[in-house]
C-alpha positions as semicolon CSV with decimal commas, in nm:
position;residue;x (nm);y (nm);z (nm)
1;M;-4,529;-1,317;1,939
2;A;-4,729;-1,099;1,702
3;G;-4,706;-0,954;1,355
4;Q;-4,914;-0,820;1,070
5;I;-5,068;-0,984;0,765
6;I;-4,910;-0,798;0,475
7;Q;-5,094;-0,985;0,200
8;V;-5,383;-1,232;0,169
9;S;-5,348;-1,438;-0,150
10;I;-5,545;-1,692;-0,353
11;S;-5,518;-1,855;-0,695
12;K;-5,703;-2,087;-0,929
13;G;-5,410;-2,329;-0,887
14;G;-5,034;-2,283;-0,902
15;V;-4,812;-1,985;-0,836
16;P;-4,810;-1,701;-0,787
17;K;-5,114;-1,653;-0,572
18;L;-5,264;-1,308;-0,620
19;A;-5,344;-1,044;-0,360
20;I;-5,699;-0,989;-0,238
21;Q;-5,815;-0,756;0,036
22;E;-5,985;-1,021;0,252
23;A;-6,113;-1,379;0,252
24;W;-6,316;-1,616;0,464
25;A;-6,102;-1,889;0,619
26;G;-6,288;-2,218;0,657
27;P;-6,185;-2,578;0,728
28;L;-6,038;-2,623;0,378
29;G;-5,871;-2,283;0,352
30;L;-5,954;-1,947;0,201
31;D;-6,270;-1,912;-0,008
32;G;-6,175;-1,892;-0,374
33;D;-5,834;-2,056;-0,333
34;V;-5,764;-2,369;-0,539
35;Q;-5,480;-2,619;-0,513
36;R;-5,382;-2,789;-0,838
37;N;-5,244;-3,111;-0,685
38;L;-5,456;-3,225;-0,391
39;K;-5,225;-3,520;-0,329
40;Y;-4,968;-3,279;-0,185
41;H;-5,155;-2,955;-0,119
42;G;-5,472;-2,848;0,056
43;G;-5,701;-3,039;0,288
44;P;-5,781;-2,964;0,651
45;R;-5,420;-2,999;0,777
46;K;-5,279;-2,784;0,496
47;A;-5,566;-2,537;0,469
48;I;-5,352;-2,223;0,479
49;L;-4,985;-2,161;0,403
50;L;-4,803;-1,883;0,590
51;I;-4,471;-1,733;0,480
52;S;-4,260;-1,459;0,633
53;L;-4,212;-1,133;0,443
54;E;-3,864;-1,118;0,594
55;D;-3,783;-1,457;0,438
56;L;-3,913;-1,340;0,099
57;E;-3,692;-1,031;0,128
58;G;-3,395;-1,256;0,211
59;L;-3,464;-1,463;-0,100
60;Q;-3,485;-1,142;-0,306
61;A;-3,143;-1,041;-0,170
62;E;-3,012;-1,381;-0,287
63;G;-3,136;-1,306;-0,639
64;F;-3,470;-1,484;-0,648
65;A;-3,754;-1,296;-0,821
66;V;-4,011;-1,355;-0,547
67;S;-4,270;-1,130;-0,387
68;P;-4,573;-1,185;-0,163
69;G;-4,781;-1,472;-0,305
70;A;-4,497;-1,602;-0,525
71;L;-4,428;-1,915;-0,322
72;G;-4,795;-2,008;-0,308
73;E;-4,863;-1,872;0,037
74;N;-5,205;-1,757;0,146
75;L;-5,078;-1,525;0,417
76;T;-4,761;-1,321;0,392
77;V;-4,672;-1,221;0,747
78;Q;-4,436;-0,954;0,878
79;G;-4,289;-0,926;1,226
80;I;-4,292;-1,290;1,339
81;D;-3,966;-1,484;1,361
82;F;-4,050;-1,803;1,170
83;R;-3,746;-1,975;1,328
84;Q;-3,958;-1,976;1,648
85;L;-4,264;-2,144;1,493
86;R;-4,358;-2,496;1,602
87;E;-4,636;-2,742;1,523
88;G;-4,935;-2,697;1,751
89;Q;-4,899;-2,322;1,806
90;R;-5,224;-2,137;1,757
91;F;-5,251;-1,789;1,611
92;R;-5,541;-1,549;1,581
93;A;-5,530;-1,413;1,228
94;G;-5,801;-1,151;1,190
95;D;-6,121;-1,326;1,308
96;A;-5,988;-1,678;1,247
97;V;-5,777;-1,904;1,467
98;L;-5,511;-2,111;1,290
99;E;-5,308;-2,402;1,426
100;L;-4,967;-2,471;1,277
101;T;-4,962;-2,831;1,150
102;Q;-4,642;-2,891;0,953
103;L;-4,350;-2,734;0,775
104;R;-4,402;-2,683;0,405
105;Q;-4,164;-2,872;0,181
106;P;-4,085;-2,704;-0,151
107;C;-4,233;-2,868;-0,460
108;K;-4,153;-2,864;-0,831
109;T;-4,395;-2,575;-0,883
110;L;-4,124;-2,349;-0,737
111;E;-3,887;-2,443;-1,023
112;V;-4,007;-2,130;-1,208
113;Y;-3,785;-1,926;-0,971
114;N;-3,463;-2,124;-1,034
115;S;-3,330;-1,924;-1,333
116;G;-3,211;-2,237;-1,511
117;E;-3,045;-2,400;-1,209
118;P;-3,269;-2,694;-1,109
119;G;-3,338;-2,717;-0,736
120;K;-3,178;-2,382;-0,652
121;I;-3,471;-2,230;-0,464
122;Q;-3,549;-2,562;-0,297
123;R;-3,197;-2,567;-0,152
124;A;-3,230;-2,203;-0,044
125;V;-3,547;-2,259;0,157
126;Y;-3,533;-2,615;0,287
127;Q;-3,301;-2,867;0,441
128;K;-3,435;-3,218;0,482
129;D;-3,299;-3,260;0,834
130;G;-3,420;-2,916;0,941
131;I;-3,342;-2,834;1,300
132;P;-3,592;-2,613;1,483
133;G;-3,453;-2,264;1,502
134;S;-3,193;-2,318;1,225
135;A;-3,149;-2,063;0,947
136;K;-3,374;-2,256;0,706
137;W;-3,640;-2,361;0,958
138;A;-3,981;-2,262;0,816
139;R;-3,818;-2,049;0,545
140;C;-4,048;-2,220;0,294
141;G;-4,348;-2,160;0,518
142;F;-4,572;-2,336;0,764
143;Y;-4,906;-2,501;0,694
144;A;-5,197;-2,440;0,928
145;S;-5,542;-2,580;0,989
146;V;-5,836;-2,352;1,059
147;V;-5,949;-2,415;1,417
148;Q;-6,200;-2,130;1,422
149;P;-6,333;-2,004;1,088
150;G;-6,334;-1,631;1,029
151;R;-6,250;-1,338;0,808
152;I;-5,883;-1,258;0,743
153;C;-5,785;-0,930;0,580
154;T;-5,473;-0,750;0,470
155;G;-5,339;-0,538;0,754
156;A;-5,485;-0,759;1,028
157;I;-5,282;-0,856;1,331
158;I;-5,165;-1,216;1,363
159;A;-5,078;-1,311;1,720
160;L;-4,986;-1,622;1,912
161;V;-5,275;-1,722;2,140
162;D;-5,165;-2,067;2,253
163;Q;-4,823;-2,232;2,276
164;K;-4,770;-2,594;2,184
165;V;-4,840;-2,806;2,488
């Protein structure tokens, strides 16, 4: 399982996160990236958020005005089927190694994409009783911890290096 990092993104808090060419990934995430609400975001188990470009394109087709970085992801990834992602999988992303830790649940910050219909995008990307492999599994992204710090850049390969045991 391998793909490509289409965009590396950071922000000073909130969405959208903006594209940068490269960043250092450390235990608390990408250098220069800030999370506004540390009660729900950030920390070593939620250091980096990954989202599929294919899922963003699906949301665009459903009428949502989203693009890479819009949902607050740090890495927008192309070519990996997010329905196959599971906690504990490890990926080499550029020079860093990331371990998937938990599905991302949509928060109120994403309300800006609802076009006046509260909860619309949340329903499009998440189902509370998500079943691995289902159509909405990981559609809102997957959080990862940084197991091995390193540089991550746009265009880098992201590849599975270790399956969940």
